[in-house]
CSV table of C-alpha atoms in Angstrom, one decimal:
chain,number,residue,atom,x,y,z
E,741,MET,CA,30.5,19.6,-6.7
E,742,THR,CA,29.7,16.7,-9.0
E,743,SER,CA,26.1,16.5,-10.2
E,744,LEU,CA,24.0,13.4,-10.5
E,745,SER,CA,23.9,13.8,-14.3
E,746,GLU,CA,27.7,13.6,-14.4
E,747,LEU,CA,27.8,10.1,-12.8
E,748,PRO,CA,27.8,7.0,-14.9
E,749,ILE,CA,24.4,5.8,-13.6
E,750,ARG,CA,22.2,3.5,-15.7
E,751,ASP,CA,20.6,5.2,-18.7
E,752,ASP,CA,17.1,4.2,-17.6
E,753,LEU,CA,17.6,6.0,-14.2
E,754,ARG,CA,18.6,9.3,-15.8
E,755,GLY,CA,16.0,12.1,-15.3
E,756,ARG,CA,14.1,10.2,-12.6
E,757,SER,CA,13.2,11.6,-9.2
E,758,PRO,CA,13.4,9.6,-6.0
E,759,TYR,CA,10.2,8.4,-4.4
E,760,GLY,CA,8.9,10.4,-1.4
E,761,ALA,CA,6.1,12.4,0.1
E,762,PRO,CA,6.4,16.0,1.3
E,763,GLN,CA,7.6,16.0,4.9
E,764,ARG,CA,6.7,19.1,6.9
E,765,PRO,CA,6.4,19.7,10.7
E,766,VAL,CA,2.7,20.3,11.0
E,767,PRO,CA,0.2,19.6,13.9
E,768,VAL,CA,-2.0,17.3,11.7
E,769,ALA,CA,-0.3,15.1,9.2
E,770,LEU,CA,-2.8,13.1,7.1
E,771,ASN,CA,-0.7,12.6,3.9
E,772,VAL,CA,0.9,9.2,4.0
E,773,ASN,CA,-1.9,6.9,5.1
E,774,GLU,CA,-0.3,6.1,8.5
E,775,ASN,CA,-2.4,5.0,11.5
E,776,THR,CA,-2.2,8.2,13.4
E,777,HIS,CA,-3.1,6.5,16.7
E,778,PRO,CA,0.0,5.7,18.9
E,779,VAL,CA,0.9,2.2,19.9
E,780,PRO,CA,-0.7,1.5,23.3
E,781,GLU,CA,1.7,2.1,26.2
E,782,ASP,CA,1.6,-1.5,27.6
E,783,VAL,CA,2.2,-2.9,24.1
E,784,ALA,CA,5.1,-0.5,23.6
E,785,ALA,CA,6.6,-1.6,26.9
E,786,ASP,CA,6.5,-5.2,25.9
E,787,ILE,CA,8.0,-4.5,22.5
E,788,VAL,CA,10.8,-2.5,24.1
E,789,ALA,CA,11.5,-5.4,26.5
E,790,ARG,CA,11.7,-7.8,23.6
E,791,VAL,CA,14.0,-5.5,21.6
E,792,ALA,CA,16.2,-5.1,24.7
E,793,ALA,CA,16.5,-8.9,25.0
E,794,ALA,CA,17.4,-9.1,21.3
E,795,VAL,CA,20.1,-6.5,21.7
E,796,GLY,CA,21.9,-8.8,24.1
E,797,GLY,CA,22.6,-11.2,21.2
E,798,VAL,CA,23.3,-8.8,18.3
E,799,ASN,CA,26.9,-9.9,18.3
E,800,ARG,CA,25.5,-13.0,16.4
E,801,TYR,CA,23.6,-13.0,13.1
E,802,PRO,CA,19.8,-13.2,13.4
E,803,ASP,CA,17.7,-16.3,12.4
E,804,ARG,CA,18.1,-16.1,8.7
E,805,GLU,CA,14.8,-17.9,8.2
E,806,PHE,CA,13.0,-15.8,10.8
E,807,THR,CA,11.1,-19.0,11.8
E,808,GLU,CA,9.3,-17.7,14.9
E,809,LEU,CA,8.1,-14.6,13.0
E,810,ARG,CA,6.8,-16.6,10.1
E,811,THR,CA,4.9,-18.8,12.5
E,812,ALA,CA,3.4,-15.7,14.2
E,813,PHE,CA,2.3,-14.3,10.8
E,814,ALA,CA,0.8,-17.6,9.8
E,815,ARG,CA,-1.2,-17.7,13.0
E,816,TYR,CA,-2.3,-14.1,12.6
E,817,LEU,CA,-3.5,-14.6,9.0
E,818,GLY,CA,-5.2,-17.9,9.6
E,819,HIS,CA,-6.8,-19.6,6.5
E,820,GLY,CA,-4.8,-22.8,7.2
E,821,LEU,CA,-1.5,-21.1,6.4
E,822,ALA,CA,1.7,-22.6,7.7
E,823,PRO,CA,5.2,-20.9,8.3
E,824,GLU,CA,6.2,-22.4,4.9
E,825,ASN,CA,3.6,-20.2,3.2
E,826,ILE,CA,5.1,-17.0,4.7
E,827,TRP,CA,7.7,-14.5,3.7
E,828,ALA,CA,8.7,-11.2,5.3
E,829,ALA,CA,11.0,-8.3,4.7
E,830,ASN,CA,11.7,-4.6,5.5
E,831,GLY,CA,8.4,-3.2,4.5
E,832,SER,CA,6.0,-4.5,1.8
E,833,ASN,CA,8.1,-2.6,-0.7
E,834,GLU,CA,11.0,-4.9,-0.1
E,835,VAL,CA,8.6,-7.9,-0.4
E,836,LEU,CA,7.5,-6.6,-3.8
E,837,GLN,CA,11.1,-6.0,-4.8
E,838,HIS,CA,12.0,-9.6,-4.0
E,839,ILE,CA,9.0,-10.7,-6.2
E,840,LEU,CA,10.3,-8.7,-9.1
E,841,GLN,CA,13.9,-9.9,-8.6
E,842,ALA,CA,12.7,-13.5,-8.7
E,843,PHE,CA,10.0,-13.3,-11.4
E,844,GLY,CA,10.7,-10.1,-13.3
E,845,GLY,CA,13.9,-8.7,-14.9
E,846,PRO,CA,15.1,-7.8,-18.4
E,847,GLY,CA,12.7,-9.0,-21.1
E,848,ARG,CA,9.8,-9.4,-18.6
E,849,THR,CA,6.8,-7.2,-18.0
E,850,LEU,CA,4.9,-6.1,-14.9
E,851,LEU,CA,1.3,-4.8,-15.4
E,852,GLY,CA,-0.6,-2.6,-13.0
E,853,TYR,CA,-4.0,-0.9,-13.4
E,854,ALA,CA,-3.5,2.9,-13.2
E,855,PRO,CA,-3.8,5.0,-11.3
E,856,THR,CA,-2.2,2.9,-8.6
E,857,TYR,CA,0.7,2.8,-6.2
E,858,SER,CA,3.6,4.8,-7.7
E,859,MET,CA,6.2,2.4,-6.3
E,860,TYR,CA,5.2,-0.3,-8.8
E,861,PRO,CA,6.9,1.3,-11.8
E,862,LEU,CA,9.9,2.3,-9.7
E,863,LEU,CA,10.4,-1.2,-8.4
E,864,ALA,CA,10.0,-2.5,-11.9
E,865,SER,CA,12.7,0.0,-13.2
E,866,GLY,CA,15.1,-1.0,-10.4
E,867,THR,CA,14.9,-4.7,-11.4
E,868,GLY,CA,15.0,-4.1,-15.1
E,869,THR,CA,11.4,-5.1,-15.6
E,870,ALA,CA,9.2,-3.3,-18.1
E,871,TYR,CA,6.1,-1.6,-16.6
E,872,VAL,CA,2.7,-1.3,-18.3
E,873,ALA,CA,0.0,0.9,-17.0
E,874,ALA,CA,-3.3,-0.7,-17.9
E,875,ALA,CA,-6.8,0.9,-17.9
E,876,ARG,CA,-9.4,1.0,-15.2
E,877,ASP,CA,-13.2,1.5,-15.5
E,878,ALA,CA,-15.0,4.7,-14.7
E,879,ASP,CA,-14.6,6.0,-11.1
E,880,TYR,CA,-11.4,3.9,-10.8
E,881,GLU,CA,-13.3,0.6,-10.5
E,882,LEU,CA,-11.9,-2.6,-12.0
E,883,THR,CA,-14.3,-5.2,-13.4
E,884,PRO,CA,-13.2,-8.7,-14.4
E,885,GLU,CA,-14.0,-7.9,-18.0
E,886,THR,CA,-11.8,-4.8,-18.1
E,887,ALA,CA,-9.0,-6.4,-16.1
E,888,VAL,CA,-8.9,-9.5,-18.4
E,889,ALA,CA,-9.1,-7.4,-21.6
E,890,GLU,CA,-6.1,-5.4,-20.6
E,891,LEU,CA,-4.2,-8.5,-19.5
E,892,ARG,CA,-4.8,-10.1,-22.9
E,893,ARG,CA,-3.8,-6.9,-24.7
E,894,HIS,CA,-0.4,-6.7,-23.0
E,895,ASN,CA,0.4,-10.3,-22.0
E,896,PRO,CA,2.6,-9.5,-19.0
E,897,ASP,CA,4.7,-11.9,-16.9
E,898,ILE,CA,3.5,-10.4,-13.6
E,899,VAL,CA,0.2,-8.7,-12.7
E,900,ILE,CA,-0.2,-6.6,-9.6
E,901,LEU,CA,-3.6,-5.8,-8.2
E,902,CYS,CA,-3.8,-3.3,-5.3
E,903,SER,CA,-6.8,-4.2,-3.1
E,904,PRO,CA,-8.0,-1.7,-1.9
E,905,ASN,CA,-6.3,0.4,-4.5
E,906,ASN,CA,-4.0,3.2,-3.6
E,907,PRO,CA,-4.4,6.2,-4.2
E,908,THR,CA,-8.1,5.8,-5.0
E,909,GLY,CA,-9.2,3.6,-2.1
E,910,THR,CA,-11.2,1.4,-4.5
E,911,PRO,CA,-12.1,-2.1,-3.2
E,912,LEU,CA,-11.5,-5.0,-5.5
E,913,GLY,CA,-13.8,-7.9,-5.9
E,914,LEU,CA,-12.5,-11.5,-5.6
E,915,ASP,CA,-14.2,-12.2,-8.9
E,916,THR,CA,-11.7,-9.8,-10.6
E,917,ILE,CA,-8.7,-11.5,-8.9
E,918,GLU,CA,-10.0,-15.0,-10.0
E,919,ALA,CA,-10.6,-13.8,-13.5
E,920,VAL,CA,-7.1,-12.3,-13.8
E,921,TYR,CA,-5.5,-15.5,-12.4
E,922,ASP,CA,-7.4,-17.7,-14.8
E,923,ALA,CA,-6.4,-15.5,-17.8
E,924,THR,CA,-2.7,-15.6,-17.3
E,925,ASP,CA,0.1,-18.2,-16.8
E,926,GLY,CA,2.2,-15.6,-15.0
E,927,ILE,CA,2.5,-14.4,-11.4
E,928,VAL,CA,-0.5,-12.6,-9.9
E,929,VAL,CA,0.3,-10.4,-6.9
E,930,VAL,CA,-2.5,-8.9,-4.7
E,931,ASP,CA,-1.2,-6.0,-2.6
E,932,GLU,CA,-3.5,-6.0,0.5
E,933,ALA,CA,-1.7,-3.2,2.4
E,934,TYR,CA,-5.0,-1.8,3.5
E,935,ALA,CA,-7.0,-5.1,3.9
E,936,GLU,CA,-7.8,-4.6,7.6
E,937,PHE,CA,-9.8,-1.5,6.8
E,938,MET,CA,-12.2,-3.2,4.6
E,939,PRO,CA,-15.8,-3.7,6.0
E,940,GLU,CA,-16.1,-6.3,8.7
E,941,GLY,CA,-16.5,-9.8,7.1
E,942,GLU,CA,-15.3,-8.8,3.7
E,943,PRO,CA,-13.3,-11.7,2.3
E,944,SER,CA,-9.5,-11.4,1.7
E,945,ALA,CA,-7.7,-12.7,-1.4
E,946,LEU,CA,-6.2,-15.1,1.1
E,947,THR,CA,-9.3,-17.3,0.6
E,948,LEU,CA,-8.2,-17.8,-3.0
E,949,LEU,CA,-4.7,-19.2,-2.3
E,950,PRO,CA,-5.5,-23.0,-2.2
E,951,GLY,CA,-4.9,-24.5,-5.6
E,952,ARG,CA,-3.4,-21.3,-7.0
E,953,PRO,CA,0.4,-21.6,-6.8
E,954,ARG,CA,1.0,-18.4,-8.8
E,955,LEU,CA,-1.1,-16.2,-6.5
E,956,LEU,CA,0.9,-14.1,-4.0
E,957,ILE,CA,-0.8,-11.9,-1.3
E,958,SER,CA,1.3,-9.1,0.1
E,959,ARG,CA,0.6,-7.4,3.4
E,960,THR,CA,2.2,-4.8,5.7
E,961,MET,CA,2.3,-3.9,9.4
E,962,SER,CA,2.7,-0.2,8.5
E,963,LYS,CA,-1.0,0.7,8.3
E,964,ALA,CA,-3.5,-1.1,10.6
E,965,PHE,CA,-0.8,-2.2,13.0
E,966,ALA,CA,0.4,1.5,13.4
E,967,PHE,CA,3.9,0.1,12.8
E,968,ALA,CA,5.1,2.2,9.9
E,969,GLY,CA,8.4,3.1,11.6
E,970,ALA,CA,9.3,-0.5,12.2
E,971,ARG,CA,9.3,-1.3,8.4
E,972,VAL,CA,7.8,-4.8,8.4
E,973,GLY,CA,6.0,-6.3,5.4
E,974,TYR,CA,5.0,-9.9,4.7
E,975,LEU,CA,3.6,-12.3,2.1
E,976,ALA,CA,1.5,-15.4,1.9
E,977,ALA,CA,2.0,-17.8,-1.0
E,978,ASP,CA,2.7,-21.3,-2.1
E,979,PRO,CA,5.9,-22.7,-0.4
E,980,ALA,CA,7.5,-22.9,-3.9
E,981,VAL,CA,7.2,-19.1,-4.2
E,982,ILE,CA,8.9,-18.7,-0.8
E,983,ASP,CA,11.8,-20.9,-2.1
E,984,ALA,CA,12.1,-18.6,-5.1
E,985,LEU,CA,12.3,-15.5,-2.9
E,986,ARG,CA,15.1,-17.0,-0.9
E,987,LEU,CA,17.2,-17.0,-4.1
E,988,VAL,CA,17.2,-13.2,-4.3
E,989,ARG,CA,17.1,-11.9,-0.7
E,990,LEU,CA,20.2,-10.5,0.9
E,991,PRO,CA,21.8,-12.5,3.7
E,992,TYR,CA,20.1,-12.0,7.1
E,993,HIS,CA,17.8,-9.3,5.6
E,994,LEU,CA,15.6,-9.1,8.7
E,995,SER,CA,17.6,-7.9,11.8
E,996,ALA,CA,17.1,-9.5,15.2
E,997,ILE,CA,15.7,-6.1,16.4
E,998,THR,CA,13.1,-6.0,13.6
E,999,GLN,CA,12.1,-9.6,14.3
E,1000,ALA,CA,11.7,-8.9,18.0
E,1001,ALA,CA,9.6,-5.8,17.5
E,1002,ALA,CA,7.3,-7.5,15.0
E,1003,LEU,CA,6.8,-10.5,17.3
E,1004,GLY,CA,5.9,-8.1,20.1
E,1005,ALA,CA,3.3,-6.4,17.9
E,1006,LEU,CA,1.8,-9.6,16.7
E,1007,ALA,CA,1.6,-10.9,20.3
E,1008,HIS,CA,-0.7,-8.0,21.0
E,1009,ALA,CA,-2.6,-8.0,17.6
E,1010,ASP,CA,-6.0,-7.4,19.2
E,1011,GLU,CA,-4.8,-4.3,21.0
E,1012,MET,CA,-2.8,-3.1,18.0
E,1013,LEU,CA,-5.8,-3.4,15.8
E,1014,ALA,CA,-8.3,-1.9,18.3
E,1015,THR,CA,-8.2,1.5,16.5
E,1016,VAL,CA,-9.3,0.0,13.1
E,1017,GLY,CA,-13.0,0.5,13.8
E,1018,ASP,CA,-12.5,4.1,14.8
E,1019,ILE,CA,-10.5,4.7,11.6
E,1020,ARG,CA,-13.2,3.2,9.5
E,1021,ARG,CA,-15.7,5.5,11.1
E,1022,GLN,CA,-13.6,8.6,10.4
E,1023,ARG,CA,-13.1,7.4,6.8
E,1024,ASP,CA,-16.9,7.1,6.4
E,1025,ARG,CA,-17.3,10.5,8.1
E,1026,LEU,CA,-14.9,12.0,5.6
E,1027,VAL,CA,-16.9,10.6,2.7
E,1028,THR,CA,-20.2,12.1,4.1
E,1029,GLU,CA,-18.7,15.4,5.0
E,1030,LEU,CA,-16.7,15.9,1.8
E,1031,ALA,CA,-19.9,15.3,-0.2
E,1032,ARG,CA,-21.7,17.8,2.0
E,1033,LEU,CA,-19.0,20.4,1.3
E,1034,GLY,CA,-19.6,20.0,-2.4
E,1035,TYR,CA,-16.7,17.6,-3.3
E,1036,THR,CA,-16.9,14.2,-4.9
E,1037,PRO,CA,-15.4,11.6,-2.6
E,1038,HIS,CA,-14.7,8.1,-4.2
E,1039,ARG,CA,-15.7,4.8,-2.7
E,1040,SER,CA,-13.0,3.7,-0.3
E,1041,GLY,CA,-12.2,0.4,1.6
E,1042,SER,CA,-9.0,1.8,3.0
E,1043,ASN,CA,-7.9,4.3,5.7
E,1044,PHE,CA,-8.0,7.3,3.3
E,1045,VAL,CA,-10.4,9.0,0.9
E,1046,LEU,CA,-9.6,10.4,-2.6
E,1047,PHE,CA,-11.9,13.3,-3.4
E,1048,GLY,CA,-12.5,15.2,-6.6
E,1049,GLY,CA,-14.0,18.6,-7.4
E,1050,VAL,CA,-10.8,20.5,-6.4
E,1051,ASP,CA,-10.3,23.5,-8.6
E,1052,ASP,CA,-6.6,23.8,-7.9
E,1053,PRO,CA,-5.2,20.9,-6.0
E,1054,HIS,CA,-1.8,22.4,-5.4
E,1055,ALA,CA,-3.2,25.7,-4.1
E,1056,THR,CA,-5.6,23.8,-1.8
E,1057,PHE,CA,-2.8,21.6,-0.6
E,1058,GLU,CA,-0.7,24.7,0.3
E,1059,ALA,CA,-3.6,26.6,1.9
E,1060,LEU,CA,-4.3,23.6,4.2
E,1061,ALA,CA,-0.6,23.2,4.9
E,1062,ASP,CA,-0.5,26.9,6.0
E,1063,ARG,CA,-3.3,26.0,8.5
E,1064,GLY,CA,-1.2,23.1,9.9
E,1065,ILE,CA,-3.0,20.3,7.9
E,1066,LEU,CA,-0.9,18.2,5.6
E,1067,ILE,CA,-2.8,16.0,3.0
E,1068,ARG,CA,-1.7,14.7,-0.4
E,1069,ASP,CA,-1.7,15.9,-3.9
E,1070,VAL,CA,-1.4,12.6,-5.8
E,1071,GLY,CA,-1.2,14.0,-9.2
E,1072,ILE,CA,-4.7,13.2,-10.4
E,1073,PRO,CA,-6.3,16.3,-11.9
E,1074,HIS,CA,-8.9,18.0,-9.6
E,1075,HIS,CA,-8.3,15.5,-6.8
E,1076,LEU,CA,-6.6,15.3,-3.4
E,1077,ARG,CA,-6.3,12.5,-0.9
E,1078,VAL,CA,-6.7,12.6,2.8
E,1079,THR,CA,-5.9,10.0,5.5
E,1080,ALA,CA,-8.6,9.2,8.1
E,1081,GLY,CA,-6.9,10.2,11.3
E,1082,THR,CA,-8.2,10.5,14.9
E,1083,GLU,CA,-11.6,12.2,15.4
E,1084,ALA,CA,-9.8,15.4,16.4
E,1085,GLU,CA,-7.5,15.3,13.3
E,1086,THR,CA,-10.4,14.6,11.0
E,1087,THR,CA,-12.4,17.5,12.5
E,1088,ALA,CA,-9.4,19.8,12.1
E,1089,PHE,CA,-9.1,18.9,8.4
E,1090,LEU,CA,-12.8,19.3,7.7
E,1091,GLU,CA,-13.0,22.6,9.4
E,1092,ALA,CA,-9.9,23.9,7.6
E,1093,LEU,CA,-11.2,22.7,4.2
E,1094,ALA,CA,-14.6,24.3,4.9
E,1095,ALA,CA,-12.9,27.6,5.7
E,1096,LEU,CA,-11.4,27.6,2.3
E,1097,GLY,CA,-14.9,27.8,0.7
E,1098,ARG,CA,-17.0,25.4,-1.3
E,1099,PRO,CA,-16.0,24.4,-4.8
E,1100,THR,CA,-18.2,25.8,-7.6
E,1101,PRO,CA,-20.7,23.3,-9.2
E,1102,GLU,CA,-18.5,23.1,-12.3
E,1103,ASP,CA,-15.5,22.2,-10.3
E,1104,ALA,CA,-17.4,19.6,-8.2
E,1105,GLY,CA,-18.3,17.7,-11.4
E,1106,ALA,CA,-14.9,18.3,-13.1
E,1107,ASP,CA,-13.7,14.7,-12.7
E,1108,GLU,CA,-16.7,12.6,-12.1
E,1109,ALA,CA,-15.9,10.6,-15.3
E,1110,PRO,CA,-12.1,10.5,-15.3
E,1111,ASP,CA,-10.0,8.9,-18.0
E,1112,ARG,CA,-10.0,5.1,-17.8
E,1113,ALA,CA,-6.2,5.0,-17.5
E,1114,GLN,CA,-3.5,7.3,-16.3
E,1115,SER,CA,-0.1,6.2,-17.6
E,1116,ALA,CA,2.0,8.5,-15.6
E,1117,PRO,CA,3.0,7.2,-12.1
E,1118,VAL,CA,0.9,8.6,-9.3
E,1119,ASP,CA,2.6,10.0,-6.2
E,1120,SER,CA,1.2,7.9,-3.4
E,1121,ASP,CA,2.1,5.7,-0.5
E,1122,ALA,CA,1.3,2.1,0.3
């Protein structure tokens, strides 16, 4: 059988591993930041009806401009956005890929602040864009001063800011986004995959869009909308940016079925997002209980918690998996990441972790002052 190394693949892809999280059949899966609450039955029924209607016309190509869906996204986001400000694709990863295809490429550089979403360097590699992992402050925070200093040091063509950051959960202040935008002439992307989990009333980067044509805000339906399996991501930006993305998208890249399903979910946005409050409560509960158990949870504005003080992350991961609890070893020394699930799932995790025994005081403080930057990609999910 021919091996991958024997094929004439691109040199920059040799030795790389494909992206992916461990997949195991366990009762409690809290490893990929999904919304573990199911779609409400009445909403699911309406989505199924819409998809069935769309199937009746799949002998024809779908609306290439997905006009109705863009209108629905603009209505959902608000902030005076129009359909002309909206783009969508098969998951936010494809949205980000379109951005790099349009604005990156050979001779151009993408800068991210590590540790952050591990797909950023992979997407950069796939588009021939150089990737630079810039530094963060202590405890994975990112101040305007640090962000701008790193930006001026590397002078990238594209900057990506994950807000809240994955895998650390760290919220990002609008002052940092404004400072980055003002310090570069390049494209600034804010990845708001977890924006709906921020505290009530916390402003989104969407408020910064007016007058900033190089600012792009990426979102997804995978998390708060409990729509991970549907693969729908979207973007808000200046209409000129949307025109640029049209140049690189594949023909009819959003199927009629995908458009119908997304429209059904958006029509029931209030019901789809009804679990967000409960997820926030479970996230905050995780922070409190992990600290009580002797670990060091980090500040989180997302639907997951990164916690330090883990003596052997791999061993702890496997011990929890043996108990039917799947969380995530993201590759940060002495740390693990857990998704905030339902109350029952969160309880199961906390009880299983407690049964493993408390970390020693030395372990609990092992990573309270982590390195400011981690250049290696971190294994995490958007």
